[in-house]
Every structure is written in C-alpha cells, then in structure tokens.
CSV table of C-alpha atoms and ligand atoms in Angstrom, one decimal:
chain,number,residue,atom,x,y,z
A,95,MET,CA,-15.6,-3.5,3.9
A,96,THR,CA,-13.9,-2.1,0.9
A,97,ARG,CA,-15.3,-3.1,-2.5
A,98,ILE,CA,-13.2,-5.2,-4.8
A,99,TRP,CA,-13.0,-3.3,-8.0
A,100,GLY,CA,-11.3,-6.0,-10.1
A,101,ALA,CA,-14.2,-6.4,-12.4
A,102,LEU,CA,-15.4,-2.9,-12.4
A,103,ALA,CA,-12.2,-1.0,-13.0
A,104,ALA,CA,-12.1,-1.8,-16.7
A,105,VAL,CA,-8.8,-3.5,-16.4
A,106,VAL,CA,-7.5,-5.6,-19.1
A,107,LEU,CA,-4.3,-7.6,-19.3
A,108,LEU,CA,-3.0,-7.8,-22.8
A,109,ALA,CA,0.3,-8.3,-24.5
A,110,ALA,CA,2.0,-5.0,-25.1
A,111,CYS,CA,1.3,-4.0,-28.6
A,112,GLY,CA,1.4,-0.2,-28.3
A,113,GLY,CA,-1.2,0.9,-30.8
A,114,GLU,CA,-4.7,2.0,-30.0
A,115,ASP,CA,-5.6,4.5,-27.5
A,116,ALA,CA,-5.5,7.8,-25.7
A,117,ALA,CA,-4.6,6.2,-22.4
A,118,VAL,CA,-1.9,7.9,-20.4
A,119,GLN,CA,1.2,5.7,-20.8
A,120,VAL,CA,3.2,4.7,-17.7
A,121,SER,CA,6.2,2.4,-18.0
A,122,GLN,CA,7.5,0.1,-15.3
A,123,LYS,CA,11.2,-0.5,-15.4
A,124,ASN,CA,14.0,-1.2,-12.9
A,125,LYS,CA,11.4,-1.5,-10.2
A,126,SER,CA,10.0,2.1,-10.7
A,127,PHE,CA,7.2,3.8,-12.5
A,128,ASN,CA,8.1,6.3,-15.1
A,129,PRO,CA,6.6,8.9,-14.9
A,130,ASN,CA,5.9,8.5,-11.2
A,131,GLN,CA,3.0,11.0,-11.1
A,132,VAL,CA,0.1,11.6,-13.5
A,133,LYS,CA,-3.0,13.8,-13.6
A,134,ILE,CA,-6.1,12.6,-15.3
A,135,ALA,CA,-9.8,13.2,-15.3
A,136,VAL,CA,-12.5,10.9,-14.1
A,137,GLY,CA,-13.2,8.2,-16.7
A,138,GLU,CA,-9.7,8.5,-18.3
A,139,THR,CA,-7.4,5.5,-18.4
A,140,ILE,CA,-3.8,4.8,-17.5
A,141,ALA,CA,-2.0,2.1,-19.3
A,142,LEU,CA,0.8,0.6,-17.1
A,143,SER,CA,3.2,-1.4,-19.1
A,144,ASN,CA,5.6,-3.8,-17.6
A,145,ASP,CA,8.8,-3.0,-19.5
A,146,ASP,CA,10.8,-4.7,-16.7
A,147,LYS,CA,12.4,-8.1,-16.6
A,148,ARG,CA,10.4,-9.0,-13.5
A,149,THR,CA,6.8,-9.7,-12.5
A,150,HIS,CA,4.9,-6.9,-10.9
A,151,ASN,CA,1.6,-6.8,-9.1
A,152,ILE,CA,-0.4,-3.5,-9.4
A,153,ARG,CA,-2.3,-2.5,-6.3
A,154,VAL,CA,-4.5,0.4,-5.4
A,155,PHE,CA,-5.9,0.8,-1.9
A,156,HIS,CA,-8.3,3.7,-1.6
A,157,PRO,CA,-11.7,4.2,-0.1
A,158,GLU,CA,-13.0,4.5,-3.7
A,159,MET,CA,-11.0,1.7,-5.2
A,160,ASN,CA,-9.4,-1.6,-4.0
A,161,PHE,CA,-7.6,-3.2,-6.9
A,162,ASN,CA,-5.2,-6.1,-7.4
A,163,SER,CA,-4.0,-6.9,-10.9
A,164,GLY,CA,-2.7,-10.3,-9.9
A,165,SER,CA,0.5,-11.2,-11.5
A,166,GLN,CA,1.7,-8.8,-14.2
A,167,ASP,CA,4.4,-10.5,-16.2
A,168,PRO,CA,7.0,-8.7,-18.4
A,169,GLY,CA,5.3,-7.3,-21.5
A,170,GLU,CA,1.9,-7.2,-19.9
A,171,VAL,CA,-0.2,-4.0,-19.7
A,172,VAL,CA,-2.6,-3.2,-16.9
A,173,ARG,CA,-5.2,-0.6,-17.6
A,174,LEU,CA,-6.8,1.5,-14.8
A,175,THR,CA,-9.8,3.7,-15.0
A,176,PHE,CA,-10.7,5.9,-12.1
A,177,ASP,CA,-14.4,6.7,-11.4
A,178,ALA,CA,-14.0,9.2,-8.6
A,179,PRO,CA,-11.9,12.3,-8.1
A,180,GLY,CA,-9.1,12.2,-5.6
A,181,THR,CA,-5.4,11.3,-5.0
A,182,TYR,CA,-4.6,7.6,-5.5
A,183,TYR,CA,-1.3,5.8,-5.0
A,184,VAL,CA,-0.6,2.9,-7.3
A,185,THR,CA,2.0,0.5,-5.8
A,186,CYS,CA,3.4,-2.9,-6.5
A,187,GLY,CA,2.7,-5.7,-4.1
A,188,ILE,CA,6.1,-7.3,-4.7
A,189,HIS,CA,8.1,-4.0,-4.8
A,190,PRO,CA,6.2,-1.7,-2.4
A,191,GLN,CA,8.7,1.1,-2.8
A,192,MET,CA,7.3,1.5,-6.4
A,193,GLU,CA,4.8,4.3,-6.2
A,194,LEU,CA,2.7,6.1,-8.9
A,195,LYS,CA,0.7,9.1,-7.6
A,196,VAL,CA,-2.5,9.6,-9.6
A,197,THR,CA,-4.4,12.8,-9.3
A,198,VAL,CA,-7.9,12.3,-10.6
A,199,THR,CA,-9.9,15.5,-11.3
A,200,GLU,CA,-13.6,16.0,-12.1
A,201,LYS,CA,-14.6,15.4,-15.7
A,202,GLY,CA,-14.2,18.5,-17.8
A,203,SER,CA,-11.8,20.2,-15.5
A,204,PRO,CA,-8.3,20.9,-16.8
A,205,SER,CA,-6.5,17.6,-16.2
A,206,GLY,CA,-3.1,18.5,-17.6
A,207,SER,CA,-2.8,15.2,-19.4
B,268,MET,CA,-1.8,9.0,3.9
B,269,ALA,CA,1.7,8.8,5.5
B,270,SER,CA,4.2,11.3,4.4
B,271,ARG,CA,7.0,9.6,2.7
B,272,ILE,CA,10.5,10.4,1.7
B,273,SER,CA,10.7,9.7,-2.0
B,274,LEU,CA,14.1,11.2,-2.7
B,275,PRO,CA,16.1,8.0,-2.4
B,276,ALA,CA,13.8,6.3,-5.0
B,277,ARG,CA,14.2,9.2,-7.4
B,278,LEU,CA,18.0,9.4,-6.8
B,279,SER,CA,18.4,5.7,-7.5
B,280,THR,CA,16.8,6.1,-11.0
B,281,VAL,CA,18.8,9.2,-11.8
B,282,LEU,CA,22.2,8.2,-10.5
B,283,PRO,CA,22.8,5.1,-12.6
B,284,ILE,CA,22.1,7.2,-15.7
B,285,LEU,CA,24.5,9.9,-14.6
B,286,GLY,CA,27.0,7.2,-13.6
B,287,LEU,CA,26.7,5.5,-17.0
B,288,ALA,CA,27.3,8.8,-18.8
B,289,VAL,CA,30.4,9.6,-16.8
B,290,VAL,CA,31.9,6.2,-17.1
B,291,ALA,CA,31.0,6.1,-20.8
B,292,ALA,CA,32.9,9.3,-21.3
B,293,ALA,CA,35.8,8.1,-19.3
B,294,SER,CA,36.0,4.7,-21.0
B,295,ALA,CA,35.7,6.4,-24.4
B,296,ALA,CA,38.6,8.5,-23.6
B,297,LEU,CA,40.6,5.4,-22.6
B,298,GLY,CA,39.5,3.7,-25.8
B,299,TRP,CA,37.3,1.1,-24.2
B,300,GLY,CA,34.0,0.2,-25.7
B,301,LEU,CA,30.8,-0.5,-23.8
B,302,ALA,CA,29.7,-3.1,-26.2
B,303,SER,CA,31.0,-5.9,-24.0
B,304,GLY,CA,27.7,-5.7,-22.1
B,305,VAL,CA,29.5,-5.4,-18.8
B,306,GLN,CA,27.9,-2.7,-16.6
B,307,PRO,CA,30.3,0.1,-16.1
B,308,GLU,CA,30.9,1.0,-12.5
B,309,PRO,CA,29.9,4.3,-11.1
B,310,SER,CA,32.5,6.4,-9.2
B,311,LEU,CA,32.9,6.0,-5.5
B,312,ALA,CA,31.5,9.4,-4.8
B,313,GLU,CA,28.3,8.5,-6.7
B,314,LEU,CA,28.0,5.2,-5.0
B,315,LYS,CA,28.4,6.8,-1.6
B,316,GLN,CA,25.7,9.3,-2.5
B,317,ARG,CA,23.2,6.4,-2.7
B,318,TYR,CA,23.7,5.6,1.0
B,319,VAL,CA,23.3,9.1,2.6
B,320,ARG,CA,21.1,8.9,5.6
B,321,PRO,CA,18.1,11.1,5.9
B,322,ALA,CA,18.2,13.6,8.8
B,323,ALA,CA,15.2,12.4,10.8
B,324,PRO,CA,12.4,9.8,10.6
B,325,PRO,CA,9.1,10.7,9.0
B,326,PHE,CA,5.9,10.5,11.0
B,327,PRO,CA,2.4,10.1,9.3
B,328,ALA,CA,0.0,13.1,9.4
B,329,ASP,CA,-2.5,11.1,11.3
B,330,ASN,CA,0.0,10.0,14.0
B,331,SER,CA,2.4,12.9,14.4
B,332,TYR,CA,5.3,12.8,16.9
B,333,THR,CA,4.9,14.1,20.4
B,334,PRO,CA,7.4,13.3,23.2
B,335,ALA,CA,4.5,12.2,25.5
B,336,LYS,CA,3.3,9.7,22.8
B,337,ALA,CA,6.8,8.3,22.2
B,338,GLU,CA,7.4,8.0,26.0
B,339,LEU,CA,4.1,6.1,26.5
B,340,GLY,CA,4.9,3.9,23.5
B,341,LYS,CA,8.3,3.0,25.1
B,342,GLN,CA,6.6,2.1,28.4
B,343,LEU,CA,4.1,-0.1,26.6
B,344,PHE,CA,6.9,-1.7,24.5
B,345,PHE,CA,8.9,-2.7,27.5
B,346,ASP,CA,5.9,-3.7,29.7
B,347,PRO,CA,5.4,-7.4,30.3
B,348,ARG,CA,1.8,-6.7,31.4
B,349,LEU,CA,0.9,-6.5,27.7
B,350,SER,CA,1.1,-10.3,27.6
B,351,GLY,CA,-1.5,-12.7,28.9
B,352,ASN,CA,0.7,-14.1,31.7
B,353,ASN,CA,2.3,-10.7,32.3
B,354,ASP,CA,5.7,-12.3,31.7
B,355,ILE,CA,6.8,-11.1,28.2
B,356,SER,CA,7.0,-7.7,26.6
B,357,CYS,CA,7.6,-6.7,23.0
B,358,ALA,CA,11.3,-6.3,24.0
B,359,GLY,CA,11.3,-10.0,25.1
B,360,CYS,CA,11.8,-10.9,21.4
B,361,HIS,CA,12.9,-7.5,20.0
B,362,ASN,CA,15.7,-7.1,22.5
B,363,PRO,CA,17.6,-3.7,22.1
B,364,ASP,CA,20.8,-5.4,23.4
B,365,LEU,CA,20.6,-7.9,20.5
B,366,ALA,CA,20.0,-5.3,17.7
B,367,TRP,CA,16.2,-5.6,18.4
B,368,GLU,CA,16.2,-9.4,17.8
B,369,ASP,CA,16.4,-12.4,20.0
B,370,GLY,CA,19.5,-14.3,18.8
B,371,ARG,CA,17.4,-17.4,17.9
B,372,PRO,CA,16.9,-19.0,14.5
B,373,VAL,CA,13.1,-18.6,14.9
B,374,ALA,CA,11.0,-16.8,17.5
B,375,GLN,CA,9.9,-18.7,20.5
B,376,SER,CA,6.6,-18.7,22.2
B,377,PRO,CA,6.5,-17.9,25.9
B,378,THR,CA,6.2,-21.6,26.6
B,379,GLY,CA,9.2,-22.4,24.5
B,380,GLU,CA,7.8,-23.7,21.3
B,381,PRO,CA,9.5,-22.5,18.1
B,382,ARG,CA,7.5,-20.2,15.9
B,383,ARG,CA,7.8,-20.2,12.1
B,384,ARG,CA,10.1,-17.2,11.4
B,385,HIS,CA,13.1,-15.3,12.6
B,386,THR,CA,12.4,-12.3,14.8
B,387,PRO,CA,13.2,-9.2,12.6
B,388,THR,CA,15.1,-6.2,13.8
B,389,LEU,CA,13.2,-2.9,14.4
B,390,TRP,CA,15.9,-0.6,13.0
B,391,ASN,CA,14.6,2.2,10.8
B,392,LEU,CA,11.1,1.0,10.3
B,393,ALA,CA,9.8,4.6,10.1
B,394,TRP,CA,10.8,4.4,6.4
B,395,ALA,CA,9.3,1.0,5.8
B,396,ARG,CA,6.0,0.4,3.9
B,397,THR,CA,5.1,-3.1,4.7
B,398,PHE,CA,5.6,-5.2,7.9
B,399,PHE,CA,6.3,-8.8,8.8
B,400,TRP,CA,8.4,-11.1,6.6
B,401,ASP,CA,5.4,-11.5,4.3
B,402,GLY,CA,4.3,-7.9,4.4
B,403,ARG,CA,0.8,-8.7,5.5
B,404,SER,CA,0.6,-5.5,7.6
B,405,PRO,CA,0.5,-2.1,5.9
B,406,SER,CA,1.6,0.2,8.8
B,407,LEU,CA,3.3,0.1,12.1
B,408,GLU,CA,0.0,1.1,13.8
B,409,ASP,CA,-1.6,-2.0,12.2
B,410,GLN,CA,1.4,-4.2,13.1
B,411,ALA,CA,2.0,-3.1,16.7
B,412,THR,CA,-0.8,-4.8,18.5
B,413,ARG,CA,-0.9,-8.1,16.4
B,414,PRO,CA,1.7,-10.0,18.4
B,415,VAL,CA,0.0,-8.8,21.6
B,416,ILE,CA,-3.2,-10.7,20.8
B,417,THR,CA,-1.6,-13.7,19.0
B,418,GLN,CA,-1.7,-17.1,20.6
B,419,GLY,CA,1.9,-18.4,20.8
B,420,GLU,CA,3.1,-14.8,21.1
B,421,MET,CA,2.0,-12.5,23.9
B,422,ASN,CA,-1.5,-14.1,23.9
B,423,GLN,CA,-3.5,-11.4,25.6
B,424,PRO,CA,-7.1,-10.6,24.4
B,425,MET,CA,-7.4,-6.9,23.7
B,426,ASP,CA,-10.4,-6.2,25.9
B,427,SER,CA,-8.7,-7.7,29.0
B,428,LEU,CA,-5.5,-5.8,28.2
B,429,LEU,CA,-7.4,-2.5,27.9
B,430,ASP,CA,-9.1,-3.2,31.3
B,431,GLU,CA,-5.8,-4.0,32.8
B,432,LEU,CA,-4.3,-0.7,31.5
B,433,ARG,CA,-7.2,1.4,32.7
B,434,ALA,CA,-6.7,0.1,36.2
B,435,ILE,CA,-3.1,1.5,36.3
B,436,PRO,CA,-3.1,5.2,37.4
B,437,GLY,CA,0.3,5.8,35.7
B,438,TYR,CA,-1.2,4.6,32.3
B,439,ARG,CA,-4.3,6.7,32.8
B,440,ASN,CA,-2.1,9.7,33.1
B,441,GLY,CA,0.3,8.6,30.3
B,442,PHE,CA,-2.6,8.1,27.8
B,443,ALA,CA,-4.2,11.4,28.8
B,444,ASP,CA,-0.9,13.2,28.2
B,445,ALA,CA,-0.3,11.5,24.9
B,446,PHE,CA,-3.9,11.9,23.6
B,447,PRO,CA,-5.1,15.1,25.3
B,448,ARG,CA,-8.2,15.5,23.1
B,449,ALA,CA,-9.6,12.1,23.7
B,450,ASP,CA,-12.4,11.5,26.2
B,451,LYS,CA,-11.4,7.9,26.8
B,452,PRO,CA,-7.8,7.8,25.7
B,453,ILE,CA,-7.1,4.1,26.6
B,454,THR,CA,-8.1,2.4,23.4
B,455,GLU,CA,-6.5,-0.2,21.1
B,456,ALA,CA,-6.0,2.4,18.4
B,457,ASN,CA,-4.2,4.8,20.8
B,458,MET,CA,-2.1,2.0,22.2
B,459,ALA,CA,-1.0,1.2,18.6
B,460,LYS,CA,-0.3,4.8,17.8
B,461,ALA,CA,1.9,5.2,20.9
B,462,ILE,CA,3.9,2.0,20.2
B,463,ALA,CA,4.2,2.9,16.5
B,464,THR,CA,5.5,6.4,17.5
B,465,TYR,CA,8.1,4.9,19.8
B,466,GLU,CA,9.1,2.4,17.1
B,467,ARG,CA,9.6,5.2,14.6
B,468,THR,CA,12.3,6.7,16.9
B,469,ILE,CA,14.2,3.4,16.8
B,470,VAL,CA,16.8,4.7,14.3
B,471,GLN,CA,20.2,3.1,14.1
B,472,PRO,CA,22.9,5.3,15.5
B,473,ILE,CA,25.7,6.5,13.2
B,474,THR,CA,27.9,3.5,12.2
B,475,PRO,CA,31.5,3.6,10.9
B,476,PHE,CA,30.0,3.2,7.4
B,477,ASP,CA,27.8,6.2,7.9
B,478,ALA,CA,30.7,8.3,9.1
B,479,TRP,CA,32.7,7.2,6.0
B,480,VAL,CA,29.8,8.2,3.7
B,481,ALA,CA,29.6,11.6,5.5
B,482,GLY,CA,33.3,12.2,4.7
B,483,ASP,CA,35.5,10.7,7.4
B,484,ARG,CA,38.0,8.9,5.2
B,485,ASP,CA,39.5,6.8,8.0
B,486,ALA,CA,36.2,5.6,9.5
B,487,ILE,CA,36.4,2.2,7.9
B,488,PRO,CA,39.4,0.0,7.0
B,489,ALA,CA,40.7,-0.5,3.4
B,490,ASP,CA,39.4,-4.0,3.1
B,491,ALA,CA,35.9,-2.8,4.0
B,492,LYS,CA,36.1,-0.1,1.3
B,493,ARG,CA,36.9,-2.9,-1.2
B,494,GLY,CA,34.0,-4.8,0.2
B,495,PHE,CA,31.7,-1.8,-0.4
B,496,ARG,CA,32.8,-1.9,-4.1
B,497,LEU,CA,32.0,-5.6,-4.3
B,498,PHE,CA,28.7,-5.0,-2.6
B,499,ASN,CA,27.7,-2.6,-5.4
B,500,GLY,CA,29.4,-4.5,-8.2
B,501,LYS,CA,30.5,-8.1,-8.5
B,502,ALA,CA,28.6,-9.4,-5.5
B,503,GLN,CA,25.4,-7.8,-6.7
B,504,CYS,CA,24.1,-7.2,-3.2
B,505,ALA,CA,22.9,-3.7,-4.1
B,506,ASN,CA,20.3,-5.0,-6.5
B,507,CYS,CA,18.1,-5.6,-3.5
B,508,HIS,CA,20.0,-4.1,-0.5
B,509,GLY,CA,21.2,-0.9,-2.2
B,510,SER,CA,19.9,2.0,-0.1
B,511,TRP,CA,20.9,3.7,3.1
B,512,ARG,CA,18.5,1.3,4.9
B,513,PHE,CA,20.2,-1.6,3.1
B,514,THR,CA,16.9,-2.9,1.9
B,515,ARG,CA,14.6,-1.6,-0.9
B,516,GLY,CA,11.7,-3.2,0.9
B,517,ALA,CA,10.9,-5.6,-2.0
B,518,TYR,CA,10.0,-9.3,-1.9
B,519,HIS,CA,12.2,-11.8,-3.5
B,520,ASP,CA,12.4,-15.6,-3.8
B,521,ILE,CA,16.1,-16.1,-3.3
B,522,GLY,CA,15.9,-19.8,-3.9
B,523,LEU,CA,15.9,-21.1,-0.3
B,524,LYS,CA,14.7,-24.7,-0.3
B,525,ASN,CA,11.0,-24.4,0.7
B,526,GLN,CA,10.2,-25.7,4.1
B,527,GLY,CA,6.4,-25.1,3.9
B,528,ASP,CA,6.3,-21.3,4.1
B,529,LEU,CA,5.2,-19.6,0.9
B,530,GLY,CA,5.8,-16.0,2.2
B,531,ARG,CA,4.4,-13.1,0.1
B,532,GLY,CA,2.5,-15.1,-2.4
B,533,PRO,CA,-0.6,-16.1,-0.3
B,534,VAL,CA,-0.7,-12.5,1.1
B,535,LEU,CA,-1.0,-11.0,-2.4
B,536,ASP,CA,-2.9,-14.0,-3.9
B,537,VAL,CA,-0.2,-13.9,-6.6
B,538,ALA,CA,1.6,-17.2,-7.2
B,539,ALA,CA,4.6,-15.4,-8.8
B,540,ALA,CA,5.3,-14.1,-5.3
B,541,ASN,CA,5.4,-17.5,-3.7
B,542,ASN,CA,8.7,-18.3,-1.8
B,543,ALA,CA,9.3,-14.5,-1.6
B,544,PHE,CA,10.1,-12.8,1.6
B,545,LYS,CA,10.9,-9.2,2.4
B,546,THR,CA,14.5,-8.1,1.9
B,547,PRO,CA,15.8,-7.6,5.4
B,548,THR,CA,18.0,-4.6,6.3
B,549,LEU,CA,21.8,-5.4,6.7
B,550,ARG,CA,22.3,-2.8,9.4
B,551,ASP,CA,23.8,-4.5,12.4
B,552,ILE,CA,23.8,-7.8,10.4
B,553,THR,CA,26.9,-9.0,12.3
B,554,ARG,CA,24.9,-8.9,15.5
B,555,ARG,CA,21.8,-10.6,14.1
B,556,ALA,CA,22.8,-14.2,13.4
B,557,PRO,CA,21.4,-16.7,12.5
B,558,TYR,CA,20.2,-15.5,9.1
B,559,MET,CA,17.3,-15.7,6.6
B,560,HIS,CA,13.6,-15.6,7.4
B,561,ASP,CA,13.9,-18.9,9.2
B,562,GLY,CA,17.4,-18.6,10.6
B,563,ARG,CA,18.7,-21.5,8.6
B,564,PHE,CA,22.3,-20.1,8.1
B,565,LYS,CA,24.5,-19.6,11.1
B,566,THR,CA,27.2,-17.4,9.5
B,567,LEU,CA,27.5,-14.8,6.8
B,568,GLU,CA,30.0,-17.1,5.0
B,569,GLU,CA,27.1,-19.6,4.6
B,570,VAL,CA,24.8,-16.8,3.3
B,571,ILE,CA,27.4,-15.8,0.7
B,572,GLN,CA,27.9,-19.4,-0.3
B,573,HIS,CA,24.1,-19.5,-0.9
B,574,TYR,CA,24.4,-16.7,-3.4
B,575,GLU,CA,27.3,-18.4,-5.1
B,576,GLY,CA,24.9,-20.7,-6.7
B,577,ARG,CA,23.6,-23.0,-4.0
B,578,PHE,CA,20.0,-21.8,-4.6
B,579,VAL,CA,17.0,-23.6,-6.0
B,580,ARG,CA,16.2,-22.6,-9.6
B,581,ARG,CA,12.4,-22.4,-10.0
B,582,ASP,CA,9.7,-20.3,-11.7
B,583,THR,CA,9.4,-17.9,-8.8
B,584,LEU,CA,13.1,-17.3,-8.4
B,585,SER,CA,13.8,-13.5,-8.4
B,586,ALA,CA,15.1,-12.0,-11.6
B,587,ASP,CA,17.7,-10.4,-9.4
B,588,MET,CA,19.2,-13.7,-8.5
B,589,GLN,CA,22.3,-14.6,-10.5
B,590,ALA,CA,25.0,-16.8,-9.1
B,591,ILE,CA,27.9,-14.7,-7.8
B,592,ASP,CA,31.6,-15.8,-7.8
B,593,LEU,CA,33.8,-14.4,-5.1
B,594,THR,CA,37.3,-15.4,-4.1
B,595,PRO,CA,37.9,-16.2,-0.5
B,596,ALA,CA,39.7,-12.8,-0.1
B,597,GLU,CA,36.7,-11.1,-1.6
B,598,THR,CA,34.3,-12.9,0.7
B,599,ASP,CA,36.4,-11.6,3.6
B,600,GLN,CA,36.3,-8.0,2.2
B,601,LEU,CA,32.5,-8.2,1.8
B,602,ILE,CA,32.1,-9.3,5.4
B,603,ALA,CA,34.6,-6.6,6.5
B,604,PHE,CA,32.3,-4.1,4.9
B,605,LEU,CA,29.2,-5.5,6.5
B,606,LYS,CA,30.9,-5.3,9.8
B,607,THR,CA,31.1,-1.5,9.4
B,608,LEU,CA,27.3,-1.4,9.6
B,609,GLU,CA,27.5,-2.4,13.2
B,610,THR,CA,26.2,-0.1,16.0
B,611,PRO,CA,29.3,1.2,18.0
B,612,GLU,CA,29.4,-0.6,21.3
B,613,ALA,CA,29.0,2.5,23.4
B,614,LEU,CA,25.6,3.1,21.6
B,615,GLN,CA,24.2,-0.4,21.8
B,616,GLY,CA,21.0,-1.0,23.9
B,617,VAL,CA,18.7,1.6,25.4
B,618,THR,CA,17.8,2.7,28.9
B,619,ARG,CA,14.7,0.8,30.0
B,620,PRO,CA,11.8,3.0,31.0
B,621,GLU,CA,10.2,3.1,34.4
B,622,LEU,CA,7.0,1.2,34.2
B,623,PRO,CA,3.8,3.0,35.3
B,624,GLU,CA,2.2,2.0,38.6
C,46,CU,CU1,6.9,-4.7,-8.8
C-alpha cells in the first residue's frame, strides 16, 4: 500500500501572507495552476496559493508520495516538499482537470528554478 | 502515466484574456467603460474556438490501441456472460441506442431494484480523468470491471468469470490476439484493458453543432445560435460545461436537495466537496432524460428552472452557482442549442459484435 505522506511532506496550511521564503510560488485561479509546470530539486518547496474564489483540494498520487491537503479554502497556501526525484502531477480532487507538472531533480543538479 | 491532451485547458486560460483585450478595445472605441463590472462577451469566433473537437482519442502508454484489443473489448462489453446469471451485459445499462444510458431515473439491478444513481453516458470518456458520479475511480481500466463484480449490478465473482472465459475457445483466441506477449492472457487486468480500449473508441459522431463550429454556417438554426450565446453568457452554463466535451470534469454542489447521497465529499474525505457530483457532458442530452445524478428532473425545462434559483443555498454550494434569469424565449433558444448536440439519427447505435463461442 502507498504511504500517506500527509505528516511527512512538510505541508502547512496558513493564511496567505506572502513574505518569507524561497519556495517556488504557484497560484491557483479560475480552476487552473499558474504556472502549470515547475522544476525543482529534492528538498525544495512549492507554495500553492489558492487565489481563487473556490475551495480546492491538492492531491498527489505517486509511488513516492500520496498526499491529500484536505480542503484548501480561498486564501490558503499549501506547501509541498518532494523527497525523491521524478515527475509528479499535482491535481485537485474537486477540479481534476487542474494539473501541475512537477519535475524534481537530484539535489545539486541544475533545477532551473 | 496516461498521455493527456492539455491544449483545451491552456486555451481556456488564454482565450478569455484575448477576448477581454479585444472587447475592451472595441468598447473603448465605442465609448463604453468596463467599470460596470459586467463581463464583456468574447466574439463568436473566439467562443467557437473553445469547442473545437480533437482529432482522435488519446490512449495511455501502458494500454495502447490495437484493433484486436478494441474488438475483444467490444465483445466483452456486449456479452451477458460477464454477469452472474449470464443475463446482462455492460450494454444492458449503457445502451448505445439510448446514447449509452438506460432511459431510467436511476439504474436498475438485474432483479429490478432501483440503484442509487442515474446511469451515465459513455461518450468521450477517453478524455476523462475520473469515473463514476463521485469520481472514485481514477481510470477506465480501474472502472471497467467494478460493475461486473458488484452485487446489484452484474454480480459475478471475478474468479468464476475468468474460468468461464477460459472455457470459451473464441475468447482464448481473442485474448491471445489482443495480448500476444502474455503466457496466460485471460486475466482481470487484460479484460479491463480490453474493455477500456473499446470504451475509448466510443466517441460521439459529428453533431450539427460540431459541423457549425467547423465552419458550416447553416448546420444549426438561428435560435440555436442565440442559445449558444446564452450558454456562454447570460445562462452561465459554460462555467462548468464549457469545453468541446461539454464538461470540465469538475465536481460541483449545484444545490439539489440532498436525498442521502453526499457524492464527492466522502471519496476525497473533504467536507467542502459534500453534495458535489461530477459535471456530466451535455452531448446527446436531449436523448438522455431524465436528468441529474439521480434522475430527479424529467425535462430540460425543469433543469433550467432549477438554475433559475430553485436551488438550496448551503456552505457546500459551488461558487459557480448563481441564479440565472431567462425569458421563456431564451429558455427555448437554450434548449434549441442543446438539441444541436444530438447524434444524427443515421449515426445512432452501433452494430452488435458476434459473441465468441
Ligand atoms: Cu480545485
């Protein structure tokens, strides 16, 4: 069975306040991700911010990661950190056509982000 | 990972911006402001562009198309031996003569008891990402065998079905042709792959609407053209149904009085998705009454009245739900438009396959 990574994936729900970090920023608006693909290195973080007027539900199904954000209300940020290289698809459980392609490279390799 | 056509999604984000720019320029020239907050309407050409059909269905890399696989899948789909009593096939509920539905409010078990939800059409599922009204299945391969083993549906344990198929020489040959590299080709996974392959070929034929989008100006009547405008504008249908498949595949609570079915919420374990069901396609909708996930409305007029404000306001109500207000003439135009999504009579139904002996 796949592991549930909810606790491990260093995911925090917090009110959007911009500020802080070096996380790669992805916006959710009008039922789509913008940008809809990103490249990061192992250990780096993506901050998905719900700039939409509707609730989303961030999901990742992957042999290395099984993640469910629960309900992500407008204004909330979901942070995802990837622990293994590979190609991941982040989708929304409520709007499955939403898709963010995440290419995760080995640490130290040129990630392009 | 299944190959996916992502063009429509990208187009839908780009086009409104283009449309806005064009209309903004036009209205500036005419001296109108955009400050009123009313969304400017894109041009007809831009609207039509959002509804262009893709050329061919996609198949996933791990279950590519072969004619042998599709043919085997078709035989399995139409074969009542897949059910416990050998009396009902997939087509027993997904009847190609009824736009792949059964004409009932909710599905019926082989012994006549009503099931919970309306039988959904199979049109254009090659492009879908989640299956069943609540989306609990992530692929056609996963979905295909579930009704077979479900009590109250086809009710046949998988092991006994596989034994039954292995005893039929025609199926031994059919599976060997479809899966030439397998030592023992008659397996649950291969059965699912074959049925899924056949289902991906179930693409709606060109409708009058498609012909109009492709450039035939006379393919649909004038009131239907006005209905198309309403669909994308005042009636707000396109918020959720606006794509060539006439669904964006999302889950919405449209404010139907709950009758004990919470839909997507329990599947996701997300309370905000309670009362939400998958947006159904509108292709062939005039052949698919009664309507909604539980068949509660008999006519499209009733459906439109629902959207005119007869819905339940609650926390889970979709942000895309706002009461619409159509005149009787506009309702007629909208329905005239929906009628143009109908499969031409000469192209309805399919030839039944010869079943293996
Ligand atoms: Cu969403």
